[in-house]
GROMACS .gro file of C-alpha atoms in nm:
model
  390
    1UNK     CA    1   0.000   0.000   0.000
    2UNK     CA    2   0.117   0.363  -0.068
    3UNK     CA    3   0.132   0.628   0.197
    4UNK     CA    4   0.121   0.943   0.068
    5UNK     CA    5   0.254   1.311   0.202
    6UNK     CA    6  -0.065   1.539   0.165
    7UNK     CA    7   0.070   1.800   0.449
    8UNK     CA    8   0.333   1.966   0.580
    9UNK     CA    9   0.360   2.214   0.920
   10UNK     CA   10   0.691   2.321   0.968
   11UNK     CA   11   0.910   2.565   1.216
   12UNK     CA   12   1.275   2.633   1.282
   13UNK     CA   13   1.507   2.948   1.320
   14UNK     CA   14   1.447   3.011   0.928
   15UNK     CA   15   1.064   3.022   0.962
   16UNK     CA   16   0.753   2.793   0.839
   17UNK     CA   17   0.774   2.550   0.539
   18UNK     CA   18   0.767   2.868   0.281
   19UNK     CA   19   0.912   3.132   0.386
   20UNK     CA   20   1.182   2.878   0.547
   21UNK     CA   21   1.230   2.694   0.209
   22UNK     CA   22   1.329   3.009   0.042
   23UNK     CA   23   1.530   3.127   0.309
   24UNK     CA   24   1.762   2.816   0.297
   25UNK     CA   25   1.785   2.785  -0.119
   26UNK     CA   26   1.953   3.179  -0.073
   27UNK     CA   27   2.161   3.007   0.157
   28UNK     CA   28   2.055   3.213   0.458
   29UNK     CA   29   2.084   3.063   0.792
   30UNK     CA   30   1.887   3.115   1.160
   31UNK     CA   31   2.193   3.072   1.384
   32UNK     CA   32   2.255   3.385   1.591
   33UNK     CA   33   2.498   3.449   1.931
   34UNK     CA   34   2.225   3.452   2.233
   35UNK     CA   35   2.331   3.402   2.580
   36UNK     CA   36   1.924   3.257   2.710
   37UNK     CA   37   2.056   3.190   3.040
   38UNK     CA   38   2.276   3.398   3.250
   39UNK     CA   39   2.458   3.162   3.428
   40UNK     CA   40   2.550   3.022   3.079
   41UNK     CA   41   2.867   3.173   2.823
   42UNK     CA   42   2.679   3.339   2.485
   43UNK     CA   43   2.722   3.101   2.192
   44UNK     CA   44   2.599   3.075   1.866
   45UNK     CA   45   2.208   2.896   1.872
   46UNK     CA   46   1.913   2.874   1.640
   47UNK     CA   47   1.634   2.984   1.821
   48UNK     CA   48   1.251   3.066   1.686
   49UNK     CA   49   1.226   3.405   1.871
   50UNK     CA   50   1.399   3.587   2.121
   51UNK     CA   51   1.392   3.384   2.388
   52UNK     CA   52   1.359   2.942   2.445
   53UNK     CA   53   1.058   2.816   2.260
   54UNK     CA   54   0.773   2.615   2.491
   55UNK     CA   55   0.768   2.282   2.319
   56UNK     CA   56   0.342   2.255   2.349
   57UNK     CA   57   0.346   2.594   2.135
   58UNK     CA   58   0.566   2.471   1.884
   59UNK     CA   59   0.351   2.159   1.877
   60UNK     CA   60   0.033   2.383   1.811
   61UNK     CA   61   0.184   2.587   1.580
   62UNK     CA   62   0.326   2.317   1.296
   63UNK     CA   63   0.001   2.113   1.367
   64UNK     CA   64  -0.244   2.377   1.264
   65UNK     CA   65  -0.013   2.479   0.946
   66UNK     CA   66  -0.030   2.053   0.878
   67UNK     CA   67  -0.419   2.026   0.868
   68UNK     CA   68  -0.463   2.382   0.681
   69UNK     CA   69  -0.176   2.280   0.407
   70UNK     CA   70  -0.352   1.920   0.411
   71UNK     CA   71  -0.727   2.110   0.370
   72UNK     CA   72  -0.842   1.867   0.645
   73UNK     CA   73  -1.115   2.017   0.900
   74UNK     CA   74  -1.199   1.859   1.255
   75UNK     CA   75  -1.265   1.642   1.460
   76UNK     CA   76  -1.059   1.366   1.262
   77UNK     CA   77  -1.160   1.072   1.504
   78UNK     CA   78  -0.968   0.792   1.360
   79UNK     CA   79  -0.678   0.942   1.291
   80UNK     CA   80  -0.365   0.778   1.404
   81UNK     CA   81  -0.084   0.993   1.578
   82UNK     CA   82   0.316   0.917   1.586
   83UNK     CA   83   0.511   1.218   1.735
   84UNK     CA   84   0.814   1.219   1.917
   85UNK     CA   85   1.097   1.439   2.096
   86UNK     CA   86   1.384   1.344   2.204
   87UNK     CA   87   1.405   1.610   2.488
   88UNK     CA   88   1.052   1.625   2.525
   89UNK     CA   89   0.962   1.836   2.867
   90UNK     CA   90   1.313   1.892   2.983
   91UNK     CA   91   1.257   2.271   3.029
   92UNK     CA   92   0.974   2.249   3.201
   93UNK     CA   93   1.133   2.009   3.449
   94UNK     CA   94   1.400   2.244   3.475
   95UNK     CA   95   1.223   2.538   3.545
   96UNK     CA   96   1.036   2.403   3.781
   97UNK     CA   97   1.343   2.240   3.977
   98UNK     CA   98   1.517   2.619   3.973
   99UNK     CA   99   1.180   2.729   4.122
  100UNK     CA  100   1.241   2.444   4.400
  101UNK     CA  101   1.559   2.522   4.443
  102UNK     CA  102   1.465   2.942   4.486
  103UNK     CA  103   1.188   2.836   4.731
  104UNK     CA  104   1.424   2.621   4.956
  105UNK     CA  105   1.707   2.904   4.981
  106UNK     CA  106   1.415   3.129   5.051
  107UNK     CA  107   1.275   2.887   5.346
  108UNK     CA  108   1.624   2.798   5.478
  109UNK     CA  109   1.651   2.822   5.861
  110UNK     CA  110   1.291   2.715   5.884
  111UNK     CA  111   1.172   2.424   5.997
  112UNK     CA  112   1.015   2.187   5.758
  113UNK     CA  113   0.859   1.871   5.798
  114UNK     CA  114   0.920   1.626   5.508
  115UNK     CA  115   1.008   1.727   5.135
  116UNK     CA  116   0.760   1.922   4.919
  117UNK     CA  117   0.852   1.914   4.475
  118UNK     CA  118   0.715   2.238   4.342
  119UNK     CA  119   0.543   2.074   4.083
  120UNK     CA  120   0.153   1.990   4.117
  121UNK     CA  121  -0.026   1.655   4.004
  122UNK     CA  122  -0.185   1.785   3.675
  123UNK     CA  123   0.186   1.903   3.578
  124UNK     CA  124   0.398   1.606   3.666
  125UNK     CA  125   0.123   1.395   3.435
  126UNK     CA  126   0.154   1.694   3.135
  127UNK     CA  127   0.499   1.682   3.113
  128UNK     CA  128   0.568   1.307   3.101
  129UNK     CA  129   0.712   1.231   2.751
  130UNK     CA  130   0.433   1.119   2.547
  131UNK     CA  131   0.186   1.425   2.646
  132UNK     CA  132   0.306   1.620   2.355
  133UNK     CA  133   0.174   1.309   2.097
  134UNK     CA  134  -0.135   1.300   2.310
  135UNK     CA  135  -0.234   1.718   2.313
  136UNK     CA  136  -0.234   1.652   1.960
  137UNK     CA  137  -0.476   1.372   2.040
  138UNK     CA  138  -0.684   1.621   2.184
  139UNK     CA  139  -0.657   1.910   1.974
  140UNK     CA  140  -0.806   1.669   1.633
  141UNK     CA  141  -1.027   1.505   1.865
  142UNK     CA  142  -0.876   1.136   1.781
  143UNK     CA  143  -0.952   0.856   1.993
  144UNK     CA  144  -0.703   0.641   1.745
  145UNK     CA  145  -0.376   0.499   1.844
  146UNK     CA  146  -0.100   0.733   1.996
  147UNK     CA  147   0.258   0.657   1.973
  148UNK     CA  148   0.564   0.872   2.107
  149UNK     CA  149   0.931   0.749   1.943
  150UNK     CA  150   1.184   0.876   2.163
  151UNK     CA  151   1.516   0.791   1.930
  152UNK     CA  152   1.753   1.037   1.998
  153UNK     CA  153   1.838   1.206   1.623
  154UNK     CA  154   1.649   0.928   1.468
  155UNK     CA  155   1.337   1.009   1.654
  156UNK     CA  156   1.195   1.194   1.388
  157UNK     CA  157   1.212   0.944   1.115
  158UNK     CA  158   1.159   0.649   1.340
  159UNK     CA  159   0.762   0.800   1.419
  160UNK     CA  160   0.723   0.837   1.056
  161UNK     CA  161   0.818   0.491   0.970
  162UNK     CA  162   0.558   0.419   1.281
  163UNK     CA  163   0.318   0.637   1.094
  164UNK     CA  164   0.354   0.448   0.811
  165UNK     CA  165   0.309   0.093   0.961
  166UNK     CA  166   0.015   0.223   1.138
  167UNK     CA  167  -0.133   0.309   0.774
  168UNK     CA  168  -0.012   0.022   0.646
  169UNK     CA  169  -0.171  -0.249   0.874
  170UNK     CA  170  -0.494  -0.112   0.834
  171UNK     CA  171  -0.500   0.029   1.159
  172UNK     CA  172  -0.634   0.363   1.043
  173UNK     CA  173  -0.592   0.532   0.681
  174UNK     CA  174  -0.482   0.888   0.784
  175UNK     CA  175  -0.213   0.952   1.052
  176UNK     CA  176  -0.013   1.251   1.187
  177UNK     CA  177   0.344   1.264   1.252
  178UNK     CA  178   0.703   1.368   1.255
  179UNK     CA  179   0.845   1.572   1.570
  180UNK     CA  180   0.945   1.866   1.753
  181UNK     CA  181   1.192   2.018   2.002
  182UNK     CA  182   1.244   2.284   2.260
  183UNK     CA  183   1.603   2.176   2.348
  184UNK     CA  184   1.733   2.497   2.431
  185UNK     CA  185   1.796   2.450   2.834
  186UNK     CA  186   2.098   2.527   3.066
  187UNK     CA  187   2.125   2.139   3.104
  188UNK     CA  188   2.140   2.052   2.748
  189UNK     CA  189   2.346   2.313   2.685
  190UNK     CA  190   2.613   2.239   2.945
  191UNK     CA  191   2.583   1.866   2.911
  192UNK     CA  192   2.680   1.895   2.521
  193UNK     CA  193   2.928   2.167   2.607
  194UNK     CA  194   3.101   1.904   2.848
  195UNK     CA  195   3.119   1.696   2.591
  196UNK     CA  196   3.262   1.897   2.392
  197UNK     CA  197   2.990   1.856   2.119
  198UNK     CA  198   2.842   2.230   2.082
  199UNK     CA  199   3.074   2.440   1.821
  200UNK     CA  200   3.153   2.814   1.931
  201UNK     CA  201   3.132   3.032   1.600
  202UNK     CA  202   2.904   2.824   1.357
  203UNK     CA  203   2.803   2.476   1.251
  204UNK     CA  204   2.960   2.384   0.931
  205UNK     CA  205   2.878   2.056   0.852
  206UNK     CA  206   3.117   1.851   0.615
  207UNK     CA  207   3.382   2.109   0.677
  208UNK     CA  208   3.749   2.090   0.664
  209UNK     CA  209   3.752   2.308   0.983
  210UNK     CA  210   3.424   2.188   1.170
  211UNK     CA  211   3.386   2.248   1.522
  212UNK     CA  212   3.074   2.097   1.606
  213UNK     CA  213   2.671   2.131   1.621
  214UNK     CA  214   2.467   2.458   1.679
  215UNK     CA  215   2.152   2.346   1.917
  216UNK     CA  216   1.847   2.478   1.705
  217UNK     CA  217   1.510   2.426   1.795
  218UNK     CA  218   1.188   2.355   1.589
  219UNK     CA  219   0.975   2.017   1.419
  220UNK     CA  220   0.813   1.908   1.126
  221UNK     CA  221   0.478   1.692   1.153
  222UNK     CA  222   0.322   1.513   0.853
  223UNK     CA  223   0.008   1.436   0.758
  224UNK     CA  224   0.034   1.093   0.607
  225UNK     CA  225  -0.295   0.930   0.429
  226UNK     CA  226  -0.291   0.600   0.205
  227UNK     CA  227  -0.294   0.707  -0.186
  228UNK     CA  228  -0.642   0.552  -0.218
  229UNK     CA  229  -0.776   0.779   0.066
  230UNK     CA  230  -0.573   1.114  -0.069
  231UNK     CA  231  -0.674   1.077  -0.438
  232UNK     CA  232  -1.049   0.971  -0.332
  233UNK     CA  233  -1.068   1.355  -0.158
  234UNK     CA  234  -0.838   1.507  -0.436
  235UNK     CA  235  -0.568   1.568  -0.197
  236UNK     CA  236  -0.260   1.810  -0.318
  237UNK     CA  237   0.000   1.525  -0.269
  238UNK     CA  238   0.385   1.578  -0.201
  239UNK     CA  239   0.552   1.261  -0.239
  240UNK     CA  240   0.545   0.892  -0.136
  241UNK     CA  241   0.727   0.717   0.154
  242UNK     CA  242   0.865   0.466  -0.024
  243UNK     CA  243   1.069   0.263   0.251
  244UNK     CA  244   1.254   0.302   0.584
  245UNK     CA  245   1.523   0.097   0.741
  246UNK     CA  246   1.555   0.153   1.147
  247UNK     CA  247   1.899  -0.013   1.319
  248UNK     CA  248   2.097   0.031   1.622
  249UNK     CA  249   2.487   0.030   1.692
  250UNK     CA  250   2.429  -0.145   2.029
  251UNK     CA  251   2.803  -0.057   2.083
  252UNK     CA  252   2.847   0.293   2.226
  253UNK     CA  253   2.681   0.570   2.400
  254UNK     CA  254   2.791   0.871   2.219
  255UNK     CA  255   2.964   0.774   1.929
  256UNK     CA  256   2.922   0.566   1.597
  257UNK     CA  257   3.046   0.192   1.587
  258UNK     CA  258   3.352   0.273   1.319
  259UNK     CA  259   3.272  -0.018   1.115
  260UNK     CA  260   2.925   0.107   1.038
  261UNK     CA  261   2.803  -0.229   0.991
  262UNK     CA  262   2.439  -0.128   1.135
  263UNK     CA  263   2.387   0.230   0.970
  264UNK     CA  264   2.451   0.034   0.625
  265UNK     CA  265   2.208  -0.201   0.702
  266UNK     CA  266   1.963   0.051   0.832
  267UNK     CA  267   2.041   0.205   0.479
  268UNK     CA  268   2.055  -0.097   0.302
  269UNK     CA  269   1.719  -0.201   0.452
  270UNK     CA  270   1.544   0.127   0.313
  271UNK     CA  271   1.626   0.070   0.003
  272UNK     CA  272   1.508  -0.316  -0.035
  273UNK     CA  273   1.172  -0.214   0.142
  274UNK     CA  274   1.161   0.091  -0.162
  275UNK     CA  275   1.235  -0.141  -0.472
  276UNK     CA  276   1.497   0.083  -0.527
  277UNK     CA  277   1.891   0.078  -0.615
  278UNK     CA  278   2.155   0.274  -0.501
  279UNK     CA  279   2.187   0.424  -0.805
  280UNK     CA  280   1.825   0.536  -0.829
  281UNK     CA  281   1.863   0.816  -0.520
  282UNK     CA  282   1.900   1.161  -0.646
  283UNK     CA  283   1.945   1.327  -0.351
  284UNK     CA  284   2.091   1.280   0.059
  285UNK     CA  285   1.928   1.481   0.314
  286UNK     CA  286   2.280   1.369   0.547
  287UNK     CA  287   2.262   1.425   0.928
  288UNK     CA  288   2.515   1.579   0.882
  289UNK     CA  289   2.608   1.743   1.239
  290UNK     CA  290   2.941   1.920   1.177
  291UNK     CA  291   3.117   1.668   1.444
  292UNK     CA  292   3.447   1.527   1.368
  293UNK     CA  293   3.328   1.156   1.397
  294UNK     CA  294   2.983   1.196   1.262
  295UNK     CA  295   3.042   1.360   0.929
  296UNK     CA  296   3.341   1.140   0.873
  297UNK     CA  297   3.128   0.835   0.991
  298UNK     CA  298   2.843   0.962   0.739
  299UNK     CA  299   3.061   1.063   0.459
  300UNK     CA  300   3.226   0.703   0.454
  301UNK     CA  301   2.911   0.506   0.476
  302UNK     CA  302   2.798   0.767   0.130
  303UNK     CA  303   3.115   0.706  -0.023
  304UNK     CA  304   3.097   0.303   0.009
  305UNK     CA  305   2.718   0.301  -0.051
  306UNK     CA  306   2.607   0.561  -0.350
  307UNK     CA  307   2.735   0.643  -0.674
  308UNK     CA  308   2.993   0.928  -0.664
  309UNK     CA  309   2.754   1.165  -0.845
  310UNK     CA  310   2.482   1.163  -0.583
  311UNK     CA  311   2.377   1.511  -0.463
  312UNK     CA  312   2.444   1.532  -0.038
  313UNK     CA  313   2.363   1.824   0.174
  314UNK     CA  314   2.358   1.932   0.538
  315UNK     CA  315   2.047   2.168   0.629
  316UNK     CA  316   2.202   2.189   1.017
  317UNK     CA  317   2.424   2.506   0.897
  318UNK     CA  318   2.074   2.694   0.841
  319UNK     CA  319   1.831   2.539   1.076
  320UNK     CA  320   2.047   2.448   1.375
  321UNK     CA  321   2.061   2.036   1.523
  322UNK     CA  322   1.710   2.021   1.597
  323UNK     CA  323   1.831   1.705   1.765
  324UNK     CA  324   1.526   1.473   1.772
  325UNK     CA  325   1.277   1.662   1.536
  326UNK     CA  326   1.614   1.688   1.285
  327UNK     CA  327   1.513   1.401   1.045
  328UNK     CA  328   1.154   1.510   1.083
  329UNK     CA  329   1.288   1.883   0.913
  330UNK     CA  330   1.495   1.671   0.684
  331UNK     CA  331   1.231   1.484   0.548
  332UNK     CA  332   1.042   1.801   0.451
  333UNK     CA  333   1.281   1.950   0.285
  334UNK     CA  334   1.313   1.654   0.054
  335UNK     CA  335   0.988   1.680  -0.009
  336UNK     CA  336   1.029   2.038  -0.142
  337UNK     CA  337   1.333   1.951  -0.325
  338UNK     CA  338   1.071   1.683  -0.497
  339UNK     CA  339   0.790   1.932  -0.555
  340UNK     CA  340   1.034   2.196  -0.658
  341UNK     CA  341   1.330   2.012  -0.858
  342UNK     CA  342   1.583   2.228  -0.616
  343UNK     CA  343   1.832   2.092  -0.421
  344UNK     CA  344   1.927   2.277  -0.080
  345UNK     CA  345   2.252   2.373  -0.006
  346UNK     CA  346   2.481   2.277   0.255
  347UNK     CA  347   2.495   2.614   0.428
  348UNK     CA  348   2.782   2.717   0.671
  349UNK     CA  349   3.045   2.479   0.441
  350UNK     CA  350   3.381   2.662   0.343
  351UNK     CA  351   3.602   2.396   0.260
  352UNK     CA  352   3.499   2.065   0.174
  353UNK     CA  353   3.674   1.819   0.422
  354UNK     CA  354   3.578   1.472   0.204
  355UNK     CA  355   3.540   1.399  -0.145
  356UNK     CA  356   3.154   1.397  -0.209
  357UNK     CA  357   2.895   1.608  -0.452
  358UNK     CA  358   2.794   1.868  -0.207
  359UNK     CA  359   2.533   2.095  -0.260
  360UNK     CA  360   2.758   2.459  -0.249
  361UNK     CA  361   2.427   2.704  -0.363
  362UNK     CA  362   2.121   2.564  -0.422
  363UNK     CA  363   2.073   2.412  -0.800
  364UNK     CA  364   1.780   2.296  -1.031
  365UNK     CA  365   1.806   1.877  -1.067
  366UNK     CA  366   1.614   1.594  -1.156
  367UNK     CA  367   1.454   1.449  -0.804
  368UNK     CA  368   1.247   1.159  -0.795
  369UNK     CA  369   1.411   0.989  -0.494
  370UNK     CA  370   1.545   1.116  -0.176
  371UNK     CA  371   1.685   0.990   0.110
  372UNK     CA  372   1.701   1.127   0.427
  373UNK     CA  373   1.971   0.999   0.732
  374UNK     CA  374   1.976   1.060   1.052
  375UNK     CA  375   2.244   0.891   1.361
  376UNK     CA  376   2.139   1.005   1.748
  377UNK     CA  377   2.326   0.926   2.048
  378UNK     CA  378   2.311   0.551   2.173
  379UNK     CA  379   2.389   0.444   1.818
  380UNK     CA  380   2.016   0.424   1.658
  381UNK     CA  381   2.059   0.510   1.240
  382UNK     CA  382   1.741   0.568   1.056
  383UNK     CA  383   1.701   0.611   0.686
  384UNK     CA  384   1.435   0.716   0.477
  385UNK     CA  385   1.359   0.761   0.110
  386UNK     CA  386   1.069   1.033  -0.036
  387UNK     CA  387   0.984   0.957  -0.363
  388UNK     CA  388   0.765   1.160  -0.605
  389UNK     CA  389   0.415   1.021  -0.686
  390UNK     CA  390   0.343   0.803  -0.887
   0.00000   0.00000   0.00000
């Protein structure tokens, strides 16, 4: 069965799915210095506005632009639902624990009989992971299933390819999905820092000189329908998910297994599930972070896998690592490349530091397949092709 793309919301530091799209062909990009938290050094970041995004906003915001782009109207009852974040409610958590901690230092020299959290009933539930998937729930008025990938960087594509089965399996024949981030907290920030992850002038992925990933915040959600169902209702349709392949390193925390054994099957699998050849790909959406081991990891597994004229770009330069929601962004902008025959470039790069056809300034091509990559933390690879339709 074929499961269609019939609408897109989108949100990052360039904008929505337009105005964004046109920003990132002219090579423009949303990263900025902002110092969000005081007791944190300024460094570059992609954020939406002037200050940290709320997650439940952003959520609102790219689902509303979905149904309108998708000309659906509510209450869509049986609609299935697969959105994820990787971070999901972290800043509310942490807000809330440097309100505790304020209160305390305020009380101290009091006397106080057991421990009190500064967080009520109704908020611990509302900011478990999954609550974002389910306000969707609520907002279309679906009593369908609800699933909430958490994946790390993968998470985005991994709810899609949920999305997908859901459609698939006859479970329902419409289904929303994709993801979205608010990762832009002192403890995210400081954790990657320690690491020493974060980059301190730019993100410039496949770079000679790279330094590392820009946090960015933002999401893309889908609507996904089966073809039968979008061309019944004369649906505006984007493209096709052809095929997904989902694997995991089991091997290290925070870094790729060198081999890359389970990325190329994860890759490998996609293409088998979307009766499709190496050759046939016209386009890679790459992770691309800017890190020393994951572009050289990613640029490797290109270089073994595709022919040597395959386009490959990097949207992170422009948008920011949107960490979870980053395949979800990637996805859509192979979708536009598709509706648009443009290929994005890979902003931020100066020097090429490997030996692939990168994307320097956006270009007219030929696109009828894309595939999209993503690697997260733990060692989960996801890969995902958008094809035109048929």
């Amino acid at each position: 069965m074929d499961v269609v793309v019939t609408g897109i919301g989108l949100v990052s530091a360039l904008g929505t799915l337009d105005d964004g799209w046109k920003r990132l062909l002219s090579g423009k990009s949303g990263i900025r210095q902002h110092q969000p938290f005081l007791e944190l050094e300024r460094r570059p970041l992609a954020l939406i506005g002037k200050k940290p995004a709320d997650l439940i906003t952003l959520i609102r915001q790219v689902l509303a632009d979905a149904l309108q782009d998708a000309n659906l109207t509510l209450p869509l009852p049986d609609c299935g639902i697969a959105i994820g974040s990787s971070r999901g409610f972290q800043a509310n958590l942490e807000q809330l624990a440097s309100e505790g901690r304020s209160k305390k230092e305020e009380e101290k020299g009091k006397k106080k009989e057991g421990r009190e959290l500064p967080i009520s009933n109704a908020q611990f539930v509302n900011f478990l992971p999954h609550m974002g998937a389910i306000a969707v729930a609520r907002a279309i008025g679906s009593t369908g299933p609800v699933l909430s990938p958490m994946a790390a960087c993968a998470t985005g594509i991994q709810s899609i390819a949920r999305a997908v089965d859901l459609i698939r399996t006859g479970e329902c024949q419409r289904a929303i999905a994709g993801a979205v981030e608010a990762p832009i907290t002192p403890l995210t920030l400081a954790g990657f820092s320690r690491m020493g992850a974060l980059a301190n002038n730019g993100c410039y992925p496949f770079d000679e000189n790279r330094e590392g990933f820009v946090l960015g915040e933002g999401g893309a959600l889908f609507v996904l329908e089966s073809a039968e169902l979008a061309k019944r209702r004369g649906a505006k349709i984007y493209g096709r998910i052809s095929g997904f392949g989902l694997t995991n390193d089991a091997c290290h925390a925070n870094a790729p297994e060198l081999g890359g054994e389970s990325a190329i099957a994860a890759v490998n699998q996609c293409l088998k599930r979307s009766n499709l050849a190496a050759i046939d790909i016209d386009f890679i959406h790459a992770h691309g972070t800017a890190t020393e081991l994951n572009d050289r990891h990613e640029a490797l597994l290109i270089e073994k896998l595709f022919h040597r004229g395959v386009a490959v770009s990097s949207t992170k330069g422009a948008t920011g690592h949107t960490l979870g929601a980053s395949g979800a962004l990637g996805a859509a902008f192979c979708l536009m490349s598709i509706k648009y025959q443009m290929l994005p470039p890979c902003v931020g790069m100066k020097k090429p530091g490997f030996e692939l056809d990168f994307v320097r300034c956006s270009r007219s091509a030929i696109v009828r397949n894309a595939v999209c990559l993503s690697f997260g933390f733990g060692g989960q690879n996801a890969a995902i092709v958008l094809s035109g339709d048929r």
